[in-house]
Short mmCIF file of C-alpha atoms in Angstrom, two decimals:
data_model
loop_
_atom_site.label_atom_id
_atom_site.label_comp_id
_atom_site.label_asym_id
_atom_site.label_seq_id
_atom_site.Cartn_x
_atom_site.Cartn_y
_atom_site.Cartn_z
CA UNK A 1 21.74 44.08 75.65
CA UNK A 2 20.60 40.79 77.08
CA UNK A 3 23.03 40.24 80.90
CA UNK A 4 25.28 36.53 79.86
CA UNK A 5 23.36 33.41 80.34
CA UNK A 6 19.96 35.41 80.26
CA UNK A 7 18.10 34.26 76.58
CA UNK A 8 15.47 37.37 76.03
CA UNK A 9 12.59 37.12 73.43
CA UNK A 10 11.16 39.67 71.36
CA UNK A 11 7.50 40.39 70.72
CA UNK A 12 7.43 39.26 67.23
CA UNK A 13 3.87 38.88 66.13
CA UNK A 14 3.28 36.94 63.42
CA UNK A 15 1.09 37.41 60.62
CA UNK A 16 -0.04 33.63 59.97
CA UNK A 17 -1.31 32.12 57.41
CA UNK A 18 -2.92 35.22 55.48
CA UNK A 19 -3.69 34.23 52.07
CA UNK A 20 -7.23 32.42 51.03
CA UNK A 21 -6.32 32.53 47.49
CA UNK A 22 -4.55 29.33 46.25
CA UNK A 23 -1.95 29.87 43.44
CA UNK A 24 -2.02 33.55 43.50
CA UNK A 25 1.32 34.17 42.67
CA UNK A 26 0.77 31.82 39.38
CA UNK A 27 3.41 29.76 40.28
CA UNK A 28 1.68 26.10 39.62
CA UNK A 29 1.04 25.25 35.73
CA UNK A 30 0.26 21.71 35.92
CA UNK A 31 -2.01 22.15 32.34
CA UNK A 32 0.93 23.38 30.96
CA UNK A 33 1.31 27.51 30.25
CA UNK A 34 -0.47 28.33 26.93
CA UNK A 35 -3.47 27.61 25.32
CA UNK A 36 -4.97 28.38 22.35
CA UNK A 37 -8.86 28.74 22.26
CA UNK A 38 -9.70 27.98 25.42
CA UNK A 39 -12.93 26.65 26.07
CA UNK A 40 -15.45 28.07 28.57
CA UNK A 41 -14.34 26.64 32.03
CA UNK A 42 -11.69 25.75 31.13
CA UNK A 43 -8.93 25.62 33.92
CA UNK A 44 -5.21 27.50 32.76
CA UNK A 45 -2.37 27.90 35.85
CA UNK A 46 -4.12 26.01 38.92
CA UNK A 47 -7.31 26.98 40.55
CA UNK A 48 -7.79 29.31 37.65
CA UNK A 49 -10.90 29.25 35.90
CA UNK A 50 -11.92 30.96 32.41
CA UNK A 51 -15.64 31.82 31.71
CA UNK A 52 -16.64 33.57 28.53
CA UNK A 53 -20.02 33.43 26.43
CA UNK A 54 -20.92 34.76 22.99
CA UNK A 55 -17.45 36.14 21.88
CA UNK A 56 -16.51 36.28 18.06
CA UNK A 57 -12.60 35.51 18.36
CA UNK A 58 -10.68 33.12 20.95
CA UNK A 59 -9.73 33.07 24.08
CA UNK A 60 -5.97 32.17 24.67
CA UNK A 61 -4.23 32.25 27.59
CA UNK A 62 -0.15 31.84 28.59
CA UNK A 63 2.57 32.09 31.65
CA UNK A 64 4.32 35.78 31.49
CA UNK A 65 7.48 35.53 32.71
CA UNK A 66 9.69 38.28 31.35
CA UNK A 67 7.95 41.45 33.11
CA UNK A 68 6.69 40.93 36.71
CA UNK A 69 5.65 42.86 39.57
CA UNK A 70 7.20 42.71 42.95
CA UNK A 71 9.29 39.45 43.38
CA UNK A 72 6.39 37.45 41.85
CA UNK A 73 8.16 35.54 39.60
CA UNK A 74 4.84 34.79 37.08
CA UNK A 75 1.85 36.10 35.86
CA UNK A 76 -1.37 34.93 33.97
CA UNK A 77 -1.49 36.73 30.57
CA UNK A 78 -5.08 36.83 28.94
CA UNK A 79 -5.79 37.55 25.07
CA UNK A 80 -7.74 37.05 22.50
CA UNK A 81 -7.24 36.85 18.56
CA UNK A 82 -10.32 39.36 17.45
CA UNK A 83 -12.07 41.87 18.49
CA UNK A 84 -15.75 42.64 18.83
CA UNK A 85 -17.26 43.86 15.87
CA UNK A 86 -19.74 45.12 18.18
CA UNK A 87 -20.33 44.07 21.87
CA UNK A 88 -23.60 41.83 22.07
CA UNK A 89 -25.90 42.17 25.37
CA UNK A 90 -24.53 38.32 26.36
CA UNK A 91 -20.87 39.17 25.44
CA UNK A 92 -18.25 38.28 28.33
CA UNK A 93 -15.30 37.11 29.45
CA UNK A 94 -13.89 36.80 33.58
CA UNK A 95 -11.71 34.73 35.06
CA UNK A 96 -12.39 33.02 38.38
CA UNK A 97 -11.82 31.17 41.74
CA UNK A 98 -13.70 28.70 43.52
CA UNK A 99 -13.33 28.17 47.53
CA UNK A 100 -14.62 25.28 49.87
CA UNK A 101 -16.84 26.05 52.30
CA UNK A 102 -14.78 24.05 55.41
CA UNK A 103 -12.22 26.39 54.55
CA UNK A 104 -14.01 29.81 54.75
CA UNK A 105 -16.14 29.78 58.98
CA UNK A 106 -13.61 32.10 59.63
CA UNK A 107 -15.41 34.17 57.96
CA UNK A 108 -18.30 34.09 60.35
CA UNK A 109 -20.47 34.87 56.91
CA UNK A 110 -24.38 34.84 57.98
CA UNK A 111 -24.25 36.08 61.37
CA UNK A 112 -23.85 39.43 63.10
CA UNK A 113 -19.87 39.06 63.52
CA UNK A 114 -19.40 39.02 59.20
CA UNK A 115 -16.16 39.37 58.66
CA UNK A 116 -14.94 41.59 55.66
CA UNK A 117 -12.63 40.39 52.84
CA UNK A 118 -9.79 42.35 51.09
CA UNK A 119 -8.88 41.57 47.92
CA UNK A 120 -5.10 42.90 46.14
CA UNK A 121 -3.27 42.33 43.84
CA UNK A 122 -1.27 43.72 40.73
CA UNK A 123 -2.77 43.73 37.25
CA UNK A 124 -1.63 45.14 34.00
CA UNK A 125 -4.05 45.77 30.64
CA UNK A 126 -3.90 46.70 27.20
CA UNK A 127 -6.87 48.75 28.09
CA UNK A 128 -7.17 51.69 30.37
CA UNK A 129 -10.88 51.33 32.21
CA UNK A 130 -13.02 51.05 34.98
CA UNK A 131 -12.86 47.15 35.57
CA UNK A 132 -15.16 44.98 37.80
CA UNK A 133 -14.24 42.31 40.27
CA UNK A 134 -17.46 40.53 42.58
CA UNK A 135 -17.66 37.85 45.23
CA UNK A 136 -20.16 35.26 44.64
CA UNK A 137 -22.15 32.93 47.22
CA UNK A 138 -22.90 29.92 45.29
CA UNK A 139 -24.30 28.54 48.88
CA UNK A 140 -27.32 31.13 48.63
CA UNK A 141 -27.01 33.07 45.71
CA UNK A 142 -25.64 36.28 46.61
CA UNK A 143 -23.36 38.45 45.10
CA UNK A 144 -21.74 41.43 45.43
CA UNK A 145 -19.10 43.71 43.29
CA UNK A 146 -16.28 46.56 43.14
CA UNK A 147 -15.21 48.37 40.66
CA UNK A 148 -11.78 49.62 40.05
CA UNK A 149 -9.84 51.83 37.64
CA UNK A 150 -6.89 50.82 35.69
CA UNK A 151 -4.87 53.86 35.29
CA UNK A 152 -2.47 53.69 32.29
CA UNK A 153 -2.67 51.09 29.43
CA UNK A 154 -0.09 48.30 29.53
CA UNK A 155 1.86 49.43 33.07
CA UNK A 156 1.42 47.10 36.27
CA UNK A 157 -0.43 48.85 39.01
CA UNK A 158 -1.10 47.47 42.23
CA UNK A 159 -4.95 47.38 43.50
CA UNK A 160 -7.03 46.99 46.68
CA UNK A 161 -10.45 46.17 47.15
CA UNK A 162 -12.42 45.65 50.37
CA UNK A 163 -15.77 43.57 50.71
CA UNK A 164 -17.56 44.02 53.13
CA UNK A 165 -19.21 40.90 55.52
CA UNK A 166 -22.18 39.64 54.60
CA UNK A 167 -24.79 39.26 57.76
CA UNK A 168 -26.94 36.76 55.26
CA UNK A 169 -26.16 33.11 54.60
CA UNK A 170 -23.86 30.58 56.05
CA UNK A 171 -21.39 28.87 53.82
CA UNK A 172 -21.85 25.02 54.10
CA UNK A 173 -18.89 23.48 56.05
CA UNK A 174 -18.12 21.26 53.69
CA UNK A 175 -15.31 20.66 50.26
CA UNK A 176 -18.67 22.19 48.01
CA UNK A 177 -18.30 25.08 46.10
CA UNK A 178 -18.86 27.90 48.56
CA UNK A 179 -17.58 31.34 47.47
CA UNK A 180 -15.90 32.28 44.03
CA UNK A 181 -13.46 35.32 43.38
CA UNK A 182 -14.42 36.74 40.11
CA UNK A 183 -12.50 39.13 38.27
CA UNK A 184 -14.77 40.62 35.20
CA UNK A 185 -12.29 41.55 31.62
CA UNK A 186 -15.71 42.76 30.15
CA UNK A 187 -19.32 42.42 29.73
CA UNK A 188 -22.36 43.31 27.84
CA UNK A 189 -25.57 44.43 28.92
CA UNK A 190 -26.88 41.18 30.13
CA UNK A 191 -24.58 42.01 32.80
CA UNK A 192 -24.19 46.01 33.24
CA UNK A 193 -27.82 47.32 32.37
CA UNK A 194 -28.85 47.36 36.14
CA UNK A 195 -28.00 49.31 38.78
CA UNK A 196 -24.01 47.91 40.29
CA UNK A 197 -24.48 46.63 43.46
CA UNK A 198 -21.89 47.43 46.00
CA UNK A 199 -23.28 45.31 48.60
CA UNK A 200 -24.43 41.94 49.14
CA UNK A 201 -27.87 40.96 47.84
CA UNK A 202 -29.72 38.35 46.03
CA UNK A 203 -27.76 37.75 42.87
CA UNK A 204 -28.86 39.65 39.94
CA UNK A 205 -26.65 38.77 36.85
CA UNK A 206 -27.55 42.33 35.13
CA UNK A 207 -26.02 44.17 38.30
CA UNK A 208 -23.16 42.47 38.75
CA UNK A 209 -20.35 44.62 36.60
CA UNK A 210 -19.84 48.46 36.36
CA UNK A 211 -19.89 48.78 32.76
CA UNK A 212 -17.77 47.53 29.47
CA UNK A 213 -14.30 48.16 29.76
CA UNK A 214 -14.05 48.29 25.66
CA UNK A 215 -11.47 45.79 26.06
CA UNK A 216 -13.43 43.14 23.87
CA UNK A 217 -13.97 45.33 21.31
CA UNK A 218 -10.08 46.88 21.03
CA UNK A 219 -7.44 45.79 18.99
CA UNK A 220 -5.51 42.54 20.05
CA UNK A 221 -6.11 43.35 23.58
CA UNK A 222 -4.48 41.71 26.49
CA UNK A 223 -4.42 41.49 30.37
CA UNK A 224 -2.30 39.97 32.91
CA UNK A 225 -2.68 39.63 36.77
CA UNK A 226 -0.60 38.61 39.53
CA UNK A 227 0.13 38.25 43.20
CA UNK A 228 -3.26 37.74 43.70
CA UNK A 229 -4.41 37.92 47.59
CA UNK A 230 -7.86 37.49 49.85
CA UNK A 231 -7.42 38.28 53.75
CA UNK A 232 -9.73 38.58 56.28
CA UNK A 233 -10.19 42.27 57.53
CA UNK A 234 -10.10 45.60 55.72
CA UNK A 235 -6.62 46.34 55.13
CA UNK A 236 -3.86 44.53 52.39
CA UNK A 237 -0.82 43.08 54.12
CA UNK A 238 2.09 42.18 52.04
CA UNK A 239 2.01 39.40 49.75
CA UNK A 240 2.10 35.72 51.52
CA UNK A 241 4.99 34.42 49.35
CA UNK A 242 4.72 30.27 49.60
CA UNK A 243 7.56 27.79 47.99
CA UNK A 244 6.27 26.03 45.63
CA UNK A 245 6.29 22.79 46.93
CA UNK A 246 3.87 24.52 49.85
CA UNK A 247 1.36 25.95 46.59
CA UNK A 248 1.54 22.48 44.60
CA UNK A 249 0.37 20.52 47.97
#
């Protein structure tokens, strides 16, 4: 016990600002929070990007609200309304995040002192698989990707992936597009028929997922993904919860 008139302080150390990842907790839906056939690139809760090529039903995308991980009060739900008859070679369909160079030297990316990334978050699919999710340079056209395994079809699970630094090419310290998150729902050959590279390299779109998940091809099939967060270093901290007056700015 502190002696009267004595004020004692307490190593506290703080955390900080952890989180590179805007919107992770998919809190901000200024486009509203469904769509039906999305278009490729299209944006769906903020900083959220959809990519998909060659597919034979829509994309749709909506705000889950009723079942959620954690304390995170919303998750991004992705569908589509038919399956694959069979998956084509140029078949695909990942979801994305773009990042500014100025805010990424931290990273120390291009020189000796690299600094790794870990990547977490929870995620929940109608599909049980082997899943891919990749970093991409757009600065210098690198690239490199993880796999991991959903578990059990349609229960949350909580994942944690770890990239490590990459000693070749600086991202431009600037508001460019820099670095994008990329989580892969599935993928034909076009993107799986080379060998998966683990580690950072010159980008080679045919080594840049694990395999197909099947997802594209199953019936009605749906993911969702939440409390999305990318720290420096090699271990997951708990989730950087912001207000959402703090995410909207």
């Amino acid at each position: 016990p502190a002696e009267t008139g004595t004020v004692v302080t307490t190593a506290s150390p703080s955390l900080g600002r952890r989180n590179i990842a805007y919107n992770g907790a998919m809190t901000v839906w200024q486009r509203g929070t469904s769509a039906d056939t999305a278009s490729n690139a299209d944006y769906m809760c903020d900083r959220w990007q959809i990519n998909h090529g060659g597919l034979d039903g829509n994309v749709d995308w909506d705000q889950e609200t009723s079942s959620t991980p954690d304390g995170v009060g919303y998750a991004l739900k992705i569908s589509t309304d038919a399956s694959e008859t069979s998956l084509d070679a140029g078949d695909y369909l990942r979801f994305r995040q773009k990042f500014e160079g100025q805010d990424l030297q931290q990273l120390q990316k291009g020189t000796a002192g690299a600094k790794s990334l870990t990547l977490s978050f929870w995620v929940k699919s109608s599909v049980a698989s082997t899943y891919t999710v990749g970093l991409f340079d757009a600065d210098n056209t690198r690239s490199i990707s993880k796999s991991y395994v959903i578990n059990t079809a349609d229960t949350w699970e909580f994942k944690t992936v770890v990239f490590e630094g990459d000693t070749t090419g600086s991202l431009t310290n600037d508001n460019g597009d820099s670095l994008r998150v990329e989580f892969w729902i599935d993928a034909g050959s076009d993107f799986t028929s080379g060998t998966f590279n683990t580690a950072w390299q010159a980008n080679d779109n045919t080594e840049r997922v694990y395999d197909t998940t099947g997802w594209l091809e199953s019936t009605t099939p749906t993911f969702y993904i939440t409390g999305v967060q990318l720290e420096v270093g090699s271990v997951a901290s708990t989730y950087e919860h912001r207000s959402y007056g703090e995410e909207l700015a």
